[in-house]
PDB file of C-alpha atoms in Angstrom:
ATOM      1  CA  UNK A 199      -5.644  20.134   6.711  1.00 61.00           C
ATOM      2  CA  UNK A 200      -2.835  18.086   4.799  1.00 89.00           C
ATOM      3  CA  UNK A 201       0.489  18.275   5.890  1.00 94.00           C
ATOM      4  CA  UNK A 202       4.021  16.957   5.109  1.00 97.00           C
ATOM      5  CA  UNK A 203       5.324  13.504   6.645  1.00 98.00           C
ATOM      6  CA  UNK A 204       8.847  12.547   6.902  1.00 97.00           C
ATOM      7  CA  UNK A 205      10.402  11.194   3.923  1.00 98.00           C
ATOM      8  CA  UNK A 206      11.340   8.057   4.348  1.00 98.00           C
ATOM      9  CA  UNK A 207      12.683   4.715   2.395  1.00 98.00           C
ATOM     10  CA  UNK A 208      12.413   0.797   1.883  1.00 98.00           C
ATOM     11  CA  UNK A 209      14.384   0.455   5.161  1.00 98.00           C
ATOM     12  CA  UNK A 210      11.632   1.951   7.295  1.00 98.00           C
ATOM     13  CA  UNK A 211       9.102  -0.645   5.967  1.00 98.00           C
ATOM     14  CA  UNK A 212      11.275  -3.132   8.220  1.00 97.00           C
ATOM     15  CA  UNK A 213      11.919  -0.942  11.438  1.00 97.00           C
ATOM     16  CA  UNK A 214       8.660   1.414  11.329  1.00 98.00           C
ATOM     17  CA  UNK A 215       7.529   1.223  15.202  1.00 96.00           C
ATOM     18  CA  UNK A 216       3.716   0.137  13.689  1.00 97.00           C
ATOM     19  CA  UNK A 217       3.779  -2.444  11.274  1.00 97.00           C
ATOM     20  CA  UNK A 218       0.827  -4.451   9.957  1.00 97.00           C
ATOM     21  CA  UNK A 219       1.620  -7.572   7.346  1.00 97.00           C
ATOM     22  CA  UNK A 220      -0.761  -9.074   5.591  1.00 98.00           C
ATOM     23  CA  UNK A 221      -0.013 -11.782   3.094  1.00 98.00           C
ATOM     24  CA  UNK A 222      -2.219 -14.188   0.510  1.00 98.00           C
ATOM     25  CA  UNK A 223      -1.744 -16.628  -1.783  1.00 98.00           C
ATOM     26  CA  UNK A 224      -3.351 -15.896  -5.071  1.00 98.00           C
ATOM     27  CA  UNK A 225      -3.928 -17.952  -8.792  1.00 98.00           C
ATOM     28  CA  UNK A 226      -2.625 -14.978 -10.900  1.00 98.00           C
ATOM     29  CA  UNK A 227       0.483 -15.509 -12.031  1.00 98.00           C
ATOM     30  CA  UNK A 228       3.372 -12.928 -10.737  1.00 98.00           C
ATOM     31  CA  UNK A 229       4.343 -10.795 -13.745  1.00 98.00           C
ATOM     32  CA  UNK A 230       0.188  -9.902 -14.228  1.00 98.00           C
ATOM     33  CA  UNK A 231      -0.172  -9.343 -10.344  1.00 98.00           C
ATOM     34  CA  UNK A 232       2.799  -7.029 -10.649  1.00 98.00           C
ATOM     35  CA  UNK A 233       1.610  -5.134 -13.853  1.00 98.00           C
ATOM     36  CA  UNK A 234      -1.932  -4.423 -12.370  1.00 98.00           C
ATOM     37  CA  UNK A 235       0.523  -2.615  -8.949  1.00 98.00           C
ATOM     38  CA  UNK A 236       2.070  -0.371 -11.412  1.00 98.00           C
ATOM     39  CA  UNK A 237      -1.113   0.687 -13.042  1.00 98.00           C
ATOM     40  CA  UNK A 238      -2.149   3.227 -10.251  1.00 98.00           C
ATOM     41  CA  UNK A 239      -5.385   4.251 -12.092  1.00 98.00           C
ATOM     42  CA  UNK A 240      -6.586   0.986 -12.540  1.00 98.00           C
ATOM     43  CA  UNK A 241      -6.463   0.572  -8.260  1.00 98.00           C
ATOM     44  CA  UNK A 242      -9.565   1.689  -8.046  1.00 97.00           C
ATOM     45  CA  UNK A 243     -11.138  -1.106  -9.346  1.00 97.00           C
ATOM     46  CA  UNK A 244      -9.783  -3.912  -7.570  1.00 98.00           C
ATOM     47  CA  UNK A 245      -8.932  -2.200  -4.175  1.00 97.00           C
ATOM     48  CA  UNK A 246     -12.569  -1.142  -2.840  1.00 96.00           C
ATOM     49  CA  UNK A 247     -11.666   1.379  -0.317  1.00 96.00           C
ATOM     50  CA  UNK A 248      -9.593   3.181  -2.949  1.00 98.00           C
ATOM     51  CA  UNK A 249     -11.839   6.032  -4.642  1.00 98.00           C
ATOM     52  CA  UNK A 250      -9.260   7.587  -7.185  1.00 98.00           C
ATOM     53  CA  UNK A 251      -5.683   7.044  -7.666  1.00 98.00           C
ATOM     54  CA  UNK A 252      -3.711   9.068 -10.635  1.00 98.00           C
ATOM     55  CA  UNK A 253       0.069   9.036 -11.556  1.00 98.00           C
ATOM     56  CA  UNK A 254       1.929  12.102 -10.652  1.00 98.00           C
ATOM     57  CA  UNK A 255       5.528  13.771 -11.019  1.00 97.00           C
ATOM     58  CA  UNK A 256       5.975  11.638 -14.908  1.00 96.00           C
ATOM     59  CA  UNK A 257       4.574   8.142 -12.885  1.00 95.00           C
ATOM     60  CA  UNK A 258       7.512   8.664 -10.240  1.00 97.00           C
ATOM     61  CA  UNK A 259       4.507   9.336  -7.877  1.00 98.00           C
ATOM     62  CA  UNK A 260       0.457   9.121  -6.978  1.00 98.00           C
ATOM     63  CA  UNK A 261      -1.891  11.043  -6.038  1.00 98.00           C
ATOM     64  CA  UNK A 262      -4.447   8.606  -3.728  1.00 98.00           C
ATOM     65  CA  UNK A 263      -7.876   9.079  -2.615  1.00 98.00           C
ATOM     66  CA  UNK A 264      -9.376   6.799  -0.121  1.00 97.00           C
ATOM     67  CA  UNK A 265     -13.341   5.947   1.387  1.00 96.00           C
ATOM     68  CA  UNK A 266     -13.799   8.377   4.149  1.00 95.00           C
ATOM     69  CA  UNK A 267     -12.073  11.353   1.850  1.00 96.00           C
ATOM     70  CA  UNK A 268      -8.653  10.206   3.516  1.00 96.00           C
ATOM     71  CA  UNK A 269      -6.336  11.486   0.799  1.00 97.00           C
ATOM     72  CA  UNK A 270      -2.414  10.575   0.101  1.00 98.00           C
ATOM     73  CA  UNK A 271       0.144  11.803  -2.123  1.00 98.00           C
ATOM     74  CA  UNK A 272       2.976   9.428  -2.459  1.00 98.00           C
ATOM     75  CA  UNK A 273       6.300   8.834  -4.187  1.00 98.00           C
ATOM     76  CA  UNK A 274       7.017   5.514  -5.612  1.00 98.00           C
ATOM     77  CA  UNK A 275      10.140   4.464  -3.540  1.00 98.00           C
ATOM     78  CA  UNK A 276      10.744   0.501  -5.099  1.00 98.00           C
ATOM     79  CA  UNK A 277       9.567  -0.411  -8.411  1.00 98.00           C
ATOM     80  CA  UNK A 278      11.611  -3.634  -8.797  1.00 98.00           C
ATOM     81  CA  UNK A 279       9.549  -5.720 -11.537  1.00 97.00           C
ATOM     82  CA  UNK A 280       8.268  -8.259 -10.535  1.00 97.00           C
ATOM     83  CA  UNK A 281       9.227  -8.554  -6.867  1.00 98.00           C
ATOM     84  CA  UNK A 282       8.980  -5.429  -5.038  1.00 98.00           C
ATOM     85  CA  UNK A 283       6.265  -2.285  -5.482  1.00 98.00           C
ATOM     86  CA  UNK A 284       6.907   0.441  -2.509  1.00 98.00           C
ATOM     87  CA  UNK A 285       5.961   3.925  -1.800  1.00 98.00           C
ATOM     88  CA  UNK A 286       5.991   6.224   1.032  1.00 98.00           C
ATOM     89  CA  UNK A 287       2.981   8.781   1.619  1.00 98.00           C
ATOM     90  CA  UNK A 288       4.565  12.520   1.409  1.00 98.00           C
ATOM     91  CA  UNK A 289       1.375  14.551   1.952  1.00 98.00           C
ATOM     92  CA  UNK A 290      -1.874  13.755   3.979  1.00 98.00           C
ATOM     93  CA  UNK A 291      -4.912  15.091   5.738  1.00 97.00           C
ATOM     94  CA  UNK A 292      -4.503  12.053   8.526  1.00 96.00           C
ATOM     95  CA  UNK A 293      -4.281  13.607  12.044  1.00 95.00           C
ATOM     96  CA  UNK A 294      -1.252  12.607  14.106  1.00 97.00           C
ATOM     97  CA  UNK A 295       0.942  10.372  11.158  1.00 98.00           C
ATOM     98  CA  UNK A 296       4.872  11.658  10.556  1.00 98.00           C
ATOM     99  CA  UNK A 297       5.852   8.634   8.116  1.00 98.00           C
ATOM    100  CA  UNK A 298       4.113   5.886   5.982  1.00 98.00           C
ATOM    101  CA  UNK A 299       5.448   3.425   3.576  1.00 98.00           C
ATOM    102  CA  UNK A 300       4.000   0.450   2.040  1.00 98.00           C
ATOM    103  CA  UNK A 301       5.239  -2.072   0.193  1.00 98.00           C
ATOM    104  CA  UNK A 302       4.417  -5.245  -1.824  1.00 98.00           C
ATOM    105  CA  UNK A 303       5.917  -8.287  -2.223  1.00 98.00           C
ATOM    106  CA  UNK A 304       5.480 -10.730  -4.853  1.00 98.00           C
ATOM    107  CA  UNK A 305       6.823 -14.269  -5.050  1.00 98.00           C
ATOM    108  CA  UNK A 306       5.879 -16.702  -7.091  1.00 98.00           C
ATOM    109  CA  UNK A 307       3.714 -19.746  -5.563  1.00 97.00           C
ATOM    110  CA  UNK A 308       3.103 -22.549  -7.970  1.00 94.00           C
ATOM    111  CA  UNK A 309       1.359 -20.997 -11.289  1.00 94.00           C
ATOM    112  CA  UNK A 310       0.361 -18.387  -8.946  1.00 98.00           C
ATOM    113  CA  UNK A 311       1.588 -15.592  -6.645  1.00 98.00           C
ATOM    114  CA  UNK A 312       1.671 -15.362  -3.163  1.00 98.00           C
ATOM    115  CA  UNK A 313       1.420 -11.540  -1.611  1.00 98.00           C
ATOM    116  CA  UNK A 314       2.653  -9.981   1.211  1.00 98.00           C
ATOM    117  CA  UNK A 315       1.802  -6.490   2.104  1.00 98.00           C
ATOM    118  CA  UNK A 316       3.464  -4.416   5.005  1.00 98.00           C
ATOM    119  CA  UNK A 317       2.089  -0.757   6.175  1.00 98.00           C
ATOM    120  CA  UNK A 318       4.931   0.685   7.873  1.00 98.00           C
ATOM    121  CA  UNK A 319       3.772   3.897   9.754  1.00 98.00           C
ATOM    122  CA  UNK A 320       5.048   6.087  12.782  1.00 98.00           C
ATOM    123  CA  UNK A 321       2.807   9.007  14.497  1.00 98.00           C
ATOM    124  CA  UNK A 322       2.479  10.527  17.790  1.00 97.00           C
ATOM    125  CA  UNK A 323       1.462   8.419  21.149  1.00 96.00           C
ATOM    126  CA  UNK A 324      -2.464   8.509  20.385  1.00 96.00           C
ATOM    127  CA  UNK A 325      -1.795   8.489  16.378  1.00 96.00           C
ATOM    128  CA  UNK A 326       0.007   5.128  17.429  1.00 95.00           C
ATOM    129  CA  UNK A 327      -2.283   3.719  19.691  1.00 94.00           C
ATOM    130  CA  UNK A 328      -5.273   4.360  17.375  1.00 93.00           C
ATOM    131  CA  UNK A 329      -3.222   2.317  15.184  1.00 94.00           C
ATOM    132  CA  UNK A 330      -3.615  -0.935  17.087  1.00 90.00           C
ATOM    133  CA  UNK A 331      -7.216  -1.930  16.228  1.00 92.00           C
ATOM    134  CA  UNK A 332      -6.908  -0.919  12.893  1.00 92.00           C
ATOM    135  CA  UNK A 333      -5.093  -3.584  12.219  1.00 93.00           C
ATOM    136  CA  UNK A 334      -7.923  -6.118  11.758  1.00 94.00           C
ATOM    137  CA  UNK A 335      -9.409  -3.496   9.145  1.00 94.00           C
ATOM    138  CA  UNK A 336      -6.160  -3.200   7.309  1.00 95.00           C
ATOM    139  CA  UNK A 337      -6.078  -6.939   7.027  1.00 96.00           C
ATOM    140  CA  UNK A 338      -9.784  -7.468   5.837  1.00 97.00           C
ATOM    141  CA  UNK A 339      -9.154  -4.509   2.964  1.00 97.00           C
ATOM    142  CA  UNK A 340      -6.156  -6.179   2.167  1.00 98.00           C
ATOM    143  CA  UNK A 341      -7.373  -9.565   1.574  1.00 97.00           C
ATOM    144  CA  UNK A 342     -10.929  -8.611   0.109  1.00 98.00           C
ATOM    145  CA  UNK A 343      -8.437  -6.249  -2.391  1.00 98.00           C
ATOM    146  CA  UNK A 344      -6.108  -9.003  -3.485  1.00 98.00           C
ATOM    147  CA  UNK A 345      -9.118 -11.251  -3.675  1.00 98.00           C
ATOM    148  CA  UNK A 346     -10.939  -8.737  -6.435  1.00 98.00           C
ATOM    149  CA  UNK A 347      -7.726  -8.259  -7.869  1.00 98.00           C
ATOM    150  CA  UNK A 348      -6.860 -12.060  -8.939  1.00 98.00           C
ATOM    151  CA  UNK A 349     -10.436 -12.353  -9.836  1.00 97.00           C
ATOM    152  CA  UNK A 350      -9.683  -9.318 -12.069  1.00 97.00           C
ATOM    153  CA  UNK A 351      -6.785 -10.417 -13.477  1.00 98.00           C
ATOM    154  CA  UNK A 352      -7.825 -14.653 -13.907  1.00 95.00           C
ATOM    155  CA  UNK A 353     -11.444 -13.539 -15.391  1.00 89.00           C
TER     156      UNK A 353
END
């Protein structure tokens, strides 16, 4: 059954009780990195465990779908070209969760970009702990995703 987290905003990304960071340095150059973020449909073909992803709410939101039938709907909470790409997850059928935010990060290494990802979450005791060895997971998705995605975008 879905149900509503706690709204929260960019601050929680940096004092969230679980946070996972991930971050890669990639050949594609910041501005096209940050273009292919904002184009939530097209996440589902660089970011494998991502089934379906949609605009909602006039692009102010999305409407995610993950492997597993995990399923998020978000609101876009930093859209600060080309820098900083945020949301926080309003709506999901994850047991245990009260607030997730994400955000990406985008500075500019050489002719390329280098990424850094943060999942920002908070849940109840066992919601947390189940958190802990998903954190190798989250880091594998992450970097075969931003792998795909510069060979997407430097093809």
């Amino acid at each position: 059954m879905a149900h509503r987290l706690r709204p929260v905003g960019l601050d929680f990304v940096g004092i969230a009780p679980v946070r996972h960071v991930s971050e890669r340095e990639i050949s594609a150059p910041v501005e096209a990195v940050y273009r292919a973020l904002e184009d939530v449909p097209g996440w589902a073909a660089w970011f494998p465990r991502v089934t379906a992803a949609r605009p909602i709410d006039g692009g102010k939101g999305r409407d995610i779908r993950l492997v597993g039938g995990v399923r998020f709907r978000e609101s876009i909470i930093a859209a600060e070209a080309p820098e900083v790409y945020a949301y926080r997850v309003d709506v999901t059928n994850v047991p245990g969760v009260r607030a997730i935010a994400e955000e990406w990060r985008l500075a500019p290494a050489g002719t390329g970009t280098r990424v850094r990802w943060t999942f920002a979450t908070d849940g109840t005791a066992a919601y947390r702990l189940a958190m802990k060895p998903v954190r190798a997971a989250q880091a594998k998705a992450f970097r075969d995703a931003v792998t795909a995605l510069d060979r997407r975008l430097t093809a």
